[in-house]
XYZ file of C-alpha atoms in Angstrom:
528
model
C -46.947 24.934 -48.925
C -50.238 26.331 -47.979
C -49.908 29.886 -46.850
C -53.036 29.263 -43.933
C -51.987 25.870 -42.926
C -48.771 24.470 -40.534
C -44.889 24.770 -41.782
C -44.901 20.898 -40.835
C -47.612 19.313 -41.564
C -49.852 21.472 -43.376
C -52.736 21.070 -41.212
C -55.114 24.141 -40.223
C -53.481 26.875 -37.830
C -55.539 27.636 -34.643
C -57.455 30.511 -35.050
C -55.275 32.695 -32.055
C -52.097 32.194 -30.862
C -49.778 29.312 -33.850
C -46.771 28.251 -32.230
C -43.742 29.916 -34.329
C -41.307 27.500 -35.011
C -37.351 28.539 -36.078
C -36.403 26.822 -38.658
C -33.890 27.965 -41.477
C -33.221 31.634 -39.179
C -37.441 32.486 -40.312
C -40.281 31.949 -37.663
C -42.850 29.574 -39.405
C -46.035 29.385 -38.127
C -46.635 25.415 -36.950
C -50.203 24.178 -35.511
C -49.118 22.298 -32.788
C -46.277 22.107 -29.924
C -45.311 18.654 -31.606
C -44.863 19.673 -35.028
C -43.020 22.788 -33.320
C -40.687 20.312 -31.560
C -40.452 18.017 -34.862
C -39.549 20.887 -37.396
C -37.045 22.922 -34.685
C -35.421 19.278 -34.385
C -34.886 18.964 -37.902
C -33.549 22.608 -38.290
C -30.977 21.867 -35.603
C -30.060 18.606 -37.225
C -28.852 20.791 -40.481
C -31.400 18.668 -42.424
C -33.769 21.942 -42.748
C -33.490 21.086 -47.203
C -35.944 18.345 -46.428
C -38.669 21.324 -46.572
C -37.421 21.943 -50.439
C -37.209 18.186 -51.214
C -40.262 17.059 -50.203
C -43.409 16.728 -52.276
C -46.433 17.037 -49.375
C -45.995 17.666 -45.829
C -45.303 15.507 -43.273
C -47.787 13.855 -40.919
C -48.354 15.572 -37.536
C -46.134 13.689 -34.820
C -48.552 11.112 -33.524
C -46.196 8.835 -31.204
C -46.093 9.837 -27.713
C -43.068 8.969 -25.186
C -44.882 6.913 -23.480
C -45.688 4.265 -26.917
C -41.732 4.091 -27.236
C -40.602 2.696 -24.174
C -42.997 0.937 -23.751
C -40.195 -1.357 -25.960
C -37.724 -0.696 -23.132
C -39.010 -3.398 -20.990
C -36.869 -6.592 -21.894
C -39.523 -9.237 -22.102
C -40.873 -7.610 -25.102
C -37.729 -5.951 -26.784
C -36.278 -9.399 -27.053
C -39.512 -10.150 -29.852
C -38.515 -7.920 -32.459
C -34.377 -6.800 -31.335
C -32.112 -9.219 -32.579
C -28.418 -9.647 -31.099
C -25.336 -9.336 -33.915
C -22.074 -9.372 -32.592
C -20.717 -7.856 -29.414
C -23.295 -5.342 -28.557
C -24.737 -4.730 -31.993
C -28.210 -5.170 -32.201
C -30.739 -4.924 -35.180
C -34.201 -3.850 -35.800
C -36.536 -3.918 -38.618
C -39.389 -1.295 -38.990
C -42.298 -0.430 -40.107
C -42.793 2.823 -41.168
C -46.008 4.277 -41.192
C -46.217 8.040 -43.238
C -43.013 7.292 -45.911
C -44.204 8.571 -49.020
C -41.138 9.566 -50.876
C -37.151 9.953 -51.379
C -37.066 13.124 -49.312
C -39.117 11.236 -46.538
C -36.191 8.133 -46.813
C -33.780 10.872 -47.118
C -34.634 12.877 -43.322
C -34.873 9.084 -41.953
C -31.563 8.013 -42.747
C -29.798 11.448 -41.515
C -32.020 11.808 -38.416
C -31.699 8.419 -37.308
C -27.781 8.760 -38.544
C -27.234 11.200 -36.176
C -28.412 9.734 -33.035
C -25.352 8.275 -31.252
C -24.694 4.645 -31.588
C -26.820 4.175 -34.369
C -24.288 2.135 -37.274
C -26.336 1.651 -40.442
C -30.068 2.711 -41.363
C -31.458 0.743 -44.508
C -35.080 2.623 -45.546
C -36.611 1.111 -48.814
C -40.023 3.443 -49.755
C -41.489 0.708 -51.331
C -42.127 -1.595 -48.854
C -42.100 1.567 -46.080
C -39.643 -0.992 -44.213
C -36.265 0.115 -42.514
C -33.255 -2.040 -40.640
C -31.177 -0.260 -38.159
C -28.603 -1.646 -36.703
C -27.140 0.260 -33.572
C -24.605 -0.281 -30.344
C -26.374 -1.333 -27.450
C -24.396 0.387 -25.213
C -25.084 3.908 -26.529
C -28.044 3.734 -28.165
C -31.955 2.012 -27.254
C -35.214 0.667 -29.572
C -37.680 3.584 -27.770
C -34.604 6.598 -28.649
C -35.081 5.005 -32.589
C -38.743 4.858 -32.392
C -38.929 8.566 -30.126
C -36.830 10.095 -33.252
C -38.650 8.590 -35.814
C -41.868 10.483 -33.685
C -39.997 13.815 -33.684
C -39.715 13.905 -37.724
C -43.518 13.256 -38.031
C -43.450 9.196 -38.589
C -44.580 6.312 -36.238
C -42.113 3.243 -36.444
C -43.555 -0.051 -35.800
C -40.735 -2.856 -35.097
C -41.954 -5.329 -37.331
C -44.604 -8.459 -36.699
C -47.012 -10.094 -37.590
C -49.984 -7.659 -36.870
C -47.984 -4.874 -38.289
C -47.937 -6.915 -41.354
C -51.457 -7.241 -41.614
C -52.535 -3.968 -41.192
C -50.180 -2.208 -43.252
C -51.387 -4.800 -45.914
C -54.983 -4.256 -44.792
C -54.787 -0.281 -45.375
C -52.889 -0.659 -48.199
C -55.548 -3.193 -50.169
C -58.265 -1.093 -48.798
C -57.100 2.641 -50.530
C -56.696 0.398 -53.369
C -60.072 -0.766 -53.762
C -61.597 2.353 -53.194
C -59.724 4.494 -55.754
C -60.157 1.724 -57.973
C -63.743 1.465 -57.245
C -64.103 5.098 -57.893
C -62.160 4.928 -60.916
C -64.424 2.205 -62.587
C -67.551 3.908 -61.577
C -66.360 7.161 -63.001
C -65.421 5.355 -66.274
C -68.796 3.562 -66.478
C -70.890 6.712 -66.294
C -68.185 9.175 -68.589
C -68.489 6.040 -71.583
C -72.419 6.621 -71.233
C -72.529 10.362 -71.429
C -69.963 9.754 -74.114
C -72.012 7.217 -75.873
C -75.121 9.567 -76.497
C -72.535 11.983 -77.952
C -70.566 9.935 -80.770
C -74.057 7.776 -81.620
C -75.687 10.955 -82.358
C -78.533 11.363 -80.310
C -79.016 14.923 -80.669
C -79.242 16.916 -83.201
C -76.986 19.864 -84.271
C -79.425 22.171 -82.877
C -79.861 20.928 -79.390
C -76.947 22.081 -78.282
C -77.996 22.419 -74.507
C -78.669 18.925 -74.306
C -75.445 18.239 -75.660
C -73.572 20.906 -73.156
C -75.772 18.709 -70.337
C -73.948 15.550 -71.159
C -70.563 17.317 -71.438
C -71.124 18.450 -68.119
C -72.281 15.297 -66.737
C -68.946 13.543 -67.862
C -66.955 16.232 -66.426
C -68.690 15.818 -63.022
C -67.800 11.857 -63.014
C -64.675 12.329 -64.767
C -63.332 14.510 -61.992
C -63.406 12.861 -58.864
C -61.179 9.808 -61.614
C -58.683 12.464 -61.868
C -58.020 13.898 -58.680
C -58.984 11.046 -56.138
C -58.029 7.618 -57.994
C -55.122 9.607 -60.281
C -53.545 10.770 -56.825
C -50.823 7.983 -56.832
C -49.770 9.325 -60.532
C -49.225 13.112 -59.568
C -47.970 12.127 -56.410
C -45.290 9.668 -57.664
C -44.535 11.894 -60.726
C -43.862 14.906 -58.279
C -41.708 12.805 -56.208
C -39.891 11.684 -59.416
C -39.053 14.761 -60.445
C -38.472 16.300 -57.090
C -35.793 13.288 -56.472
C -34.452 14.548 -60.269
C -35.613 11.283 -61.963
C -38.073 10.146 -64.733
C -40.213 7.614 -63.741
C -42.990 6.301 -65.680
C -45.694 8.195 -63.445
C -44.482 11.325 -65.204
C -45.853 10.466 -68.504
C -48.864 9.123 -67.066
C -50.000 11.721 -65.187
C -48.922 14.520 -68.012
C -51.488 12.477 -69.597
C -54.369 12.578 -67.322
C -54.123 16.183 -66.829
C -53.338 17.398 -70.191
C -56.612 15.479 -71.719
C -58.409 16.421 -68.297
C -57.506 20.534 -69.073
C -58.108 20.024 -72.922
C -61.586 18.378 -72.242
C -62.601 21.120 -69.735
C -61.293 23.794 -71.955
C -63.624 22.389 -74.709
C -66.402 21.855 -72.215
C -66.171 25.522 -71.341
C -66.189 27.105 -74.624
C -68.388 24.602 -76.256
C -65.769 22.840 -78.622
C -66.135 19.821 -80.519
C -64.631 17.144 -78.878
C -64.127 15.849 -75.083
C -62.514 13.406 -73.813
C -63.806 12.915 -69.996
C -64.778 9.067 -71.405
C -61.289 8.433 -71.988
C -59.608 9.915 -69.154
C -61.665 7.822 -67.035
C -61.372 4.776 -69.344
C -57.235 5.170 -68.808
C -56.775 5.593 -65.092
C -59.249 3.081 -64.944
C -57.164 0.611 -67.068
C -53.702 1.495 -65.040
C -55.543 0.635 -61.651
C -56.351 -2.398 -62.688
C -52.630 -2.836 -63.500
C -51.634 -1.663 -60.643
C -54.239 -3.293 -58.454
C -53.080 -6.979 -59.697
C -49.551 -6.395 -59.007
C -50.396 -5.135 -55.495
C -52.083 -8.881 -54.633
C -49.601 -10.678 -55.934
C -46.786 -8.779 -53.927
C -49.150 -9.297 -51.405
C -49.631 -12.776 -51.754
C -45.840 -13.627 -52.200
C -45.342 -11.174 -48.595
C -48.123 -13.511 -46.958
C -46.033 -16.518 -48.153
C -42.468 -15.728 -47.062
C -43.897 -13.854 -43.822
C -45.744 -17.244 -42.784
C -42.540 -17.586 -41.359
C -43.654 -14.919 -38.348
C -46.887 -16.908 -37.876
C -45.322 -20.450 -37.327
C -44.786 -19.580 -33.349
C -47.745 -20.041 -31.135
C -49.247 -17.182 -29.255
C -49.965 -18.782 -25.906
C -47.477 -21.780 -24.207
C -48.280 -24.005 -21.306
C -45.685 -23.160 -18.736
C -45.058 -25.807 -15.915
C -45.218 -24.262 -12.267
C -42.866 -25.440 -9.561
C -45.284 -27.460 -8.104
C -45.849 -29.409 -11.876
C -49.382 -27.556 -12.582
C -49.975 -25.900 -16.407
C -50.584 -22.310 -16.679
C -51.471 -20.760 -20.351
C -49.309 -17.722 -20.440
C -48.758 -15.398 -23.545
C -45.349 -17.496 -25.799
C -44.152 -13.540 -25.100
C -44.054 -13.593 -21.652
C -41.431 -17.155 -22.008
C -38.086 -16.475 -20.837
C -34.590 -18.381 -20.692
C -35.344 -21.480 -17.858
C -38.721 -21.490 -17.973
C -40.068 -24.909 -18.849
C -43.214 -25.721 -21.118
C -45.455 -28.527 -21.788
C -46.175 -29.100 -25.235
C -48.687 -31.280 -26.429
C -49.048 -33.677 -29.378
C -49.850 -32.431 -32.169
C -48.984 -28.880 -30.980
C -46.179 -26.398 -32.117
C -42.783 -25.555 -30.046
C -42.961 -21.903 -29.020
C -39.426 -21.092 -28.626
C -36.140 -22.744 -28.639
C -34.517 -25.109 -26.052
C -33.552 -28.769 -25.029
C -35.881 -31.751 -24.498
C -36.295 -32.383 -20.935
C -39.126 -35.503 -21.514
C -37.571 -39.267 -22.363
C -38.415 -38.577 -26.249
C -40.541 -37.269 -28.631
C -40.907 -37.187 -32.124
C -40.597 -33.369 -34.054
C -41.361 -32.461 -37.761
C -38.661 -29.797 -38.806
C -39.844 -29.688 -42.808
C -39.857 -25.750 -43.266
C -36.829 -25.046 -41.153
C -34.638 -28.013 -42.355
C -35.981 -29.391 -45.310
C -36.409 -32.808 -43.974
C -39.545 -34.241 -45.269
C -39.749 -36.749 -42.398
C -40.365 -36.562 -38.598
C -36.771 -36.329 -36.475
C -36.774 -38.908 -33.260
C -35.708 -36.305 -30.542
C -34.066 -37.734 -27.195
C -33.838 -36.150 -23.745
C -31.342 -33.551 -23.993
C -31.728 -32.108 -28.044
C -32.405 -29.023 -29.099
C -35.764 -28.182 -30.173
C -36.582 -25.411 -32.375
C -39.748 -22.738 -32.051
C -42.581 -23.417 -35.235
C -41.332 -27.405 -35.134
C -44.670 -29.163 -35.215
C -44.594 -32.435 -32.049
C -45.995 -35.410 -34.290
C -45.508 -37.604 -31.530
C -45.312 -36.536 -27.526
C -46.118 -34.558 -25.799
C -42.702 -33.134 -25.042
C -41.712 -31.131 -22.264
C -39.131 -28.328 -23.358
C -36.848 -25.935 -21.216
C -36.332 -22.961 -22.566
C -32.551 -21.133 -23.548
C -33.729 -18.689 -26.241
C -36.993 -16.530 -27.271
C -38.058 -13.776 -29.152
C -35.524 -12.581 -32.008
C -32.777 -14.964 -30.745
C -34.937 -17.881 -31.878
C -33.415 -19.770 -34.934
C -37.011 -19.559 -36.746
C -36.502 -15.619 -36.129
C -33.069 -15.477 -37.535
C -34.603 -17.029 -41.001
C -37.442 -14.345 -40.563
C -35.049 -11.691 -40.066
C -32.881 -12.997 -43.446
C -36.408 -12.971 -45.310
C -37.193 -9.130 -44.007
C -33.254 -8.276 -44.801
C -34.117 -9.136 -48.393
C -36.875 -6.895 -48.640
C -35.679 -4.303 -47.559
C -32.795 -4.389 -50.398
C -33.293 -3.904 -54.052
C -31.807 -6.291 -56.631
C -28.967 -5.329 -59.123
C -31.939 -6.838 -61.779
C -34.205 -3.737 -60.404
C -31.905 -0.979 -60.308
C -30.933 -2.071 -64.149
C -34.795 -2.001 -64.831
C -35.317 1.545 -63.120
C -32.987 2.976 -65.293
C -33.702 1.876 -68.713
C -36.809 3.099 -67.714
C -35.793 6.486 -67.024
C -34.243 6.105 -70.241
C -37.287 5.755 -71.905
C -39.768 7.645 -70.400
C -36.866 10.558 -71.640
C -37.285 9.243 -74.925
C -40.678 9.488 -75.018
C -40.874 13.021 -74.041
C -38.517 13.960 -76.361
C -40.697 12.272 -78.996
C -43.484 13.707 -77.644
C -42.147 17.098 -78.305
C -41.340 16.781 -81.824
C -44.678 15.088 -82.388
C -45.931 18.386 -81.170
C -43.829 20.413 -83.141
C -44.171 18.548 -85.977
C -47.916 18.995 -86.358
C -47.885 22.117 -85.505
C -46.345 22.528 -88.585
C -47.902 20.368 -90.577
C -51.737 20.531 -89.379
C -52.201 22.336 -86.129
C -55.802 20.916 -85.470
C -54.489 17.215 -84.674
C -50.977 18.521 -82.886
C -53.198 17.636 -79.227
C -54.480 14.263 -80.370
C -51.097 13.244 -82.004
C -49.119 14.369 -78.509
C -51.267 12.978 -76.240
C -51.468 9.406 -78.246
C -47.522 9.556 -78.314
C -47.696 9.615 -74.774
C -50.479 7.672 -73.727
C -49.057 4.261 -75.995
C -45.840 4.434 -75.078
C -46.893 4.674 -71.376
C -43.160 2.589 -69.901
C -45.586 1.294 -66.824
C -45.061 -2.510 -68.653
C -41.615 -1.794 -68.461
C -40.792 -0.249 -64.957
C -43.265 -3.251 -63.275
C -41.665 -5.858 -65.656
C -38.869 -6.705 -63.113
C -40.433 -6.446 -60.165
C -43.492 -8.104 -60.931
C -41.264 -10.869 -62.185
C -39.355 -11.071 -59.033
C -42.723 -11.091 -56.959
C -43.889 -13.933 -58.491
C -40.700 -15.859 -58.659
C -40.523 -15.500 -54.581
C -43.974 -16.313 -54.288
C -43.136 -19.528 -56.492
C -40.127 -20.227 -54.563
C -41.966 -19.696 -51.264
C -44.770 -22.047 -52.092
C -42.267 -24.537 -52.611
C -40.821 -24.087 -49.480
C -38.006 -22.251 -50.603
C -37.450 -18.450 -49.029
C -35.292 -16.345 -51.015
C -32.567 -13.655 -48.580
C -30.562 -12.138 -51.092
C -32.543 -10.226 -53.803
C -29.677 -11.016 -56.425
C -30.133 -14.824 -55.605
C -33.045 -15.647 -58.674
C -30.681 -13.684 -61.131
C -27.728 -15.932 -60.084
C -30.001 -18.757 -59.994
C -30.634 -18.305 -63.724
C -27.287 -18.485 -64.703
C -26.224 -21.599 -62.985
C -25.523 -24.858 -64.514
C -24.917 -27.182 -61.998
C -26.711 -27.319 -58.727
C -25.328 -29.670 -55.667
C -27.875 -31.179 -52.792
C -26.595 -32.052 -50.105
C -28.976 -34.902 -49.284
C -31.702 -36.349 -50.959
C -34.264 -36.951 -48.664
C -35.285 -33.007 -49.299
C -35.692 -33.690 -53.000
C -38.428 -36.718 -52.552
C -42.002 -37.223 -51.611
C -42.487 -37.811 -48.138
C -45.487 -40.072 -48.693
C -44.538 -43.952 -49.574
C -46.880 -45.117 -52.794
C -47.638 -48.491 -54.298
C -45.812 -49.277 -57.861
C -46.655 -53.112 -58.096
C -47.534 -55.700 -56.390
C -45.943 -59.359 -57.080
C -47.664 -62.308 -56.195
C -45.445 -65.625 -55.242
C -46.878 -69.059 -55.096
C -45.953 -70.679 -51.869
C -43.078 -73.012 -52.474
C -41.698 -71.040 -55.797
């Protein structure tokens, strides 16, 4: 924690006058009366061991009251709260600031402790979280108002949330990875001149220059587009596990040190080329299996796009007025027109109509629909118009219930996973144990290569192929599946899948091409 900055968050103090917060029975200087509220809150909670835990500080409480209940007025609560049974109700979230287990940690107690709440589900990863809660004790804006008091902004989960936490996501991506390949570009140049040659033993300046140069490219590689190493290695070993960021980044700095060591006392070898060369290289990794989680998310979250975002609601006197599908409620009736796409569940009040149900049912072929049948929101009218009366919107919705299954998954992490994490905890021990003796041993044996021989111990048997084996796996099985048309809602379900040997359909018509083709044609003679 920095000595001149706030207890919470880390940020600058003002120059005259910090707020002290209480926390732990010390006064701690804070910058602000939120994070004084936020880190007071905490202490009183008991949960002041989240300041030990964590591995940065938290963000500076951004959500004001007034942004939470804003989700108290019905007509939008109903979009993202979904009824269970009696007066349970569920939520999912997204979290906006969760970095690491200590952050999951102080957002599973914190929102555990507010009455009412039953069950909080946070998953790091995917910086999603379900809560389920009574509604008779307990409200959405108190959730999202305590999530604001620990320093976090909780967004109930749509379709823009989606798309900007992808959006920022892809975009910090691109630029460390941009940065990265630059800096490995210009280090392999300086580099270049170095092992072809190019200068002679006694232009040493010269050859100082281009150490210095790669050191000046080579650092903004280790400590801008590295970040996500050190960050996830101190959260690793802060949460007491070995994950395969710990190698990694033991790598990157001890090559980084070793190279600037050299540089300083004029040694013979650097290594700012290949420092670069290897955080560029584990981007890249990591950069590919970020679109194609991506990718399989935009696929199985189509599901939240299928509803329209305006309807045409019928006045009393039989007029149309466009009004947000949000602002629909239970009676209201809506005109919709052919070829356009039900916005929320109800019964046909029109003669008949004619609905394709494909991604909700399966049915490959358009369903005759009668006056009095249900309709269900993202159904596509092939053949109307219809005119609908509305009984349920928002979360109630049958096309939100498969959303919410979809989210549920996500939010959960398969037995297939967990097995995964550990074996690779397993062997990123193995590998520092190996790394030690490798170190030891040459130390014996020739002390001049003990650096080279540790550091290529731990650079090849870098686990990162084995801890993104099962989940890149997974991704693109759902993203398979979900092309298909076939959402996955338990994460264990493409394990079980594997092991099956007999699968029953209940119908056919799911299993066929919709579209009738020509085989042959046979020609008859009149009179044959």
């Amino acid at each position: 924690m920095n000595a001149n900055g706030c207890w919470h968050c880390g940020e600058p103090l003002p120059a005259a006058g910090a707020p002290q917060a209480m926390v732990g029975g010390a006064a701690r200087p804070v910058c602000c009366q939120g994070c004084l509220a936020a880190s007071e809150w905490i202490d009183r909670l008991g949960l002041a061991d989240y300041y030990r835990l964590r591995s940065e500080p938290a963000q500076r409480p951004a959500q004001t009251a007034s942004d939470s209940v804003v989700w108290d007025r019905a007509e939008l609560a109903r979009h993202v709260v979904r009824e269970l049974d009696g007066d349970e109700r569920e939520t999912l979230l997204l979290v906006d600031g969760l970095r690491c287990s200590a952050c999951v940690w102080l957002i599973e107690r914190s929102l555990g402790a507010l009455p009412g709440v039953n069950r909080v589900q946070v998953n790091a990863g995917a910086q999603r979280a379900r809560v389920t809660w009574d509604a008779t004790r307990c409200t959405l804006p108190a959730i999202l108002q305590t999530l604001a008091r620990t320093g976090y902004r909780g967004l109930p989960l749509d379709v823009a949330a989606l798309d900007d936490a992808r959006r920022r996501e892809a975009r910090l991506a691109l630029k460390r990875l941009l940065v990265a390949g630059f800096g490995a570009m210009q280090a392999m140049m300086y580099a270049s001149a170095l092992y072809l040659g190019a200068f002679d033993a006694a232009d040493t300046s010269t050859r100082d220059l281009f150490r210095w140069l790669g050191l000046l490219v080579a650092t903004p590689v280790v400590f801008y587009s590295a970040a996500p190493f050190f960050a996830g290695a101190m959260r690793g070993l802060h949460a007491r596990r070995l994950g395969m960021d710990v190698p990694v980044a033991l790598a990157i700095a001890l090559i980084y040190l070793a190279s600037l060591v050299e540089a300083i006392r004029g040694g013979t070898e650097v290594y700012f080329d290949s420092v670069s060369m290897f955080v560029f290289f584990l981007l890249v990794g990591r950069h590919l299996e970020m679109r194609a989680r991506h990718r399989a998310g935009d696929l199985s979250d189509a599901l939240a796009r299928l509803t329209p975002m305006f309807a045409d609601r019928l006045r009393a006197d039989g007029s149309l007025e466009r009004v947000a599908a949000a602002e629909l409620a239970p009676g209201d009736r809506v005109h919709v027109a052919e070829g356009g796409v039900v916005p929320a569940d109800g019964t046909l009040d029109s003669e008949a109509c004619r609905v394709d149900e494909a991604l909700l049912s399966g049915e490959s072929a358009a369903v005759a629909k009668r006056s009095g049948d249900a309709l269900v929101a993202g159904s596509l009218v092939v053949q109307g118009p219809a005119r609908l009366r509305v009984e349920q919107v928002g979360a109630d919705t049958v096309l939100a219930g498969i959303l919410a299954l979809v989210s549920r998954a996500q939010t959960e992490r398969p037995r297939l996973a967990v097995a995964g994490e550990r074996a690779a905890a397993g062997f990123v021990a193995r590998v520092l144990a190996l790394a030690a003796l490798t170190a030891l041993g040459w130390s014996v044996v020739d002390p001049s290569r003990a650096f080279t021989a540790t550091l290529a111990v731990l650079v090849v048997s870098c686990p990162c192929a084995l801890a993104l084996a099962v989940p890149a796996a997974l991704t693109r099985a759902l993203a398979v599946l979900a092309r298909r048309g076939v959402l996955v809602v338990r994460p264990d379900a493409i394990e079980a899948l594997a092991t099956a040997t007999h699968v029953v359909f209940d119908k056919t018509g799911t299993l066929t091409s919709p579209q009738l083709t020509l085989e042959h044609l046979d020609l008859l003679r009149a009179g044959s």
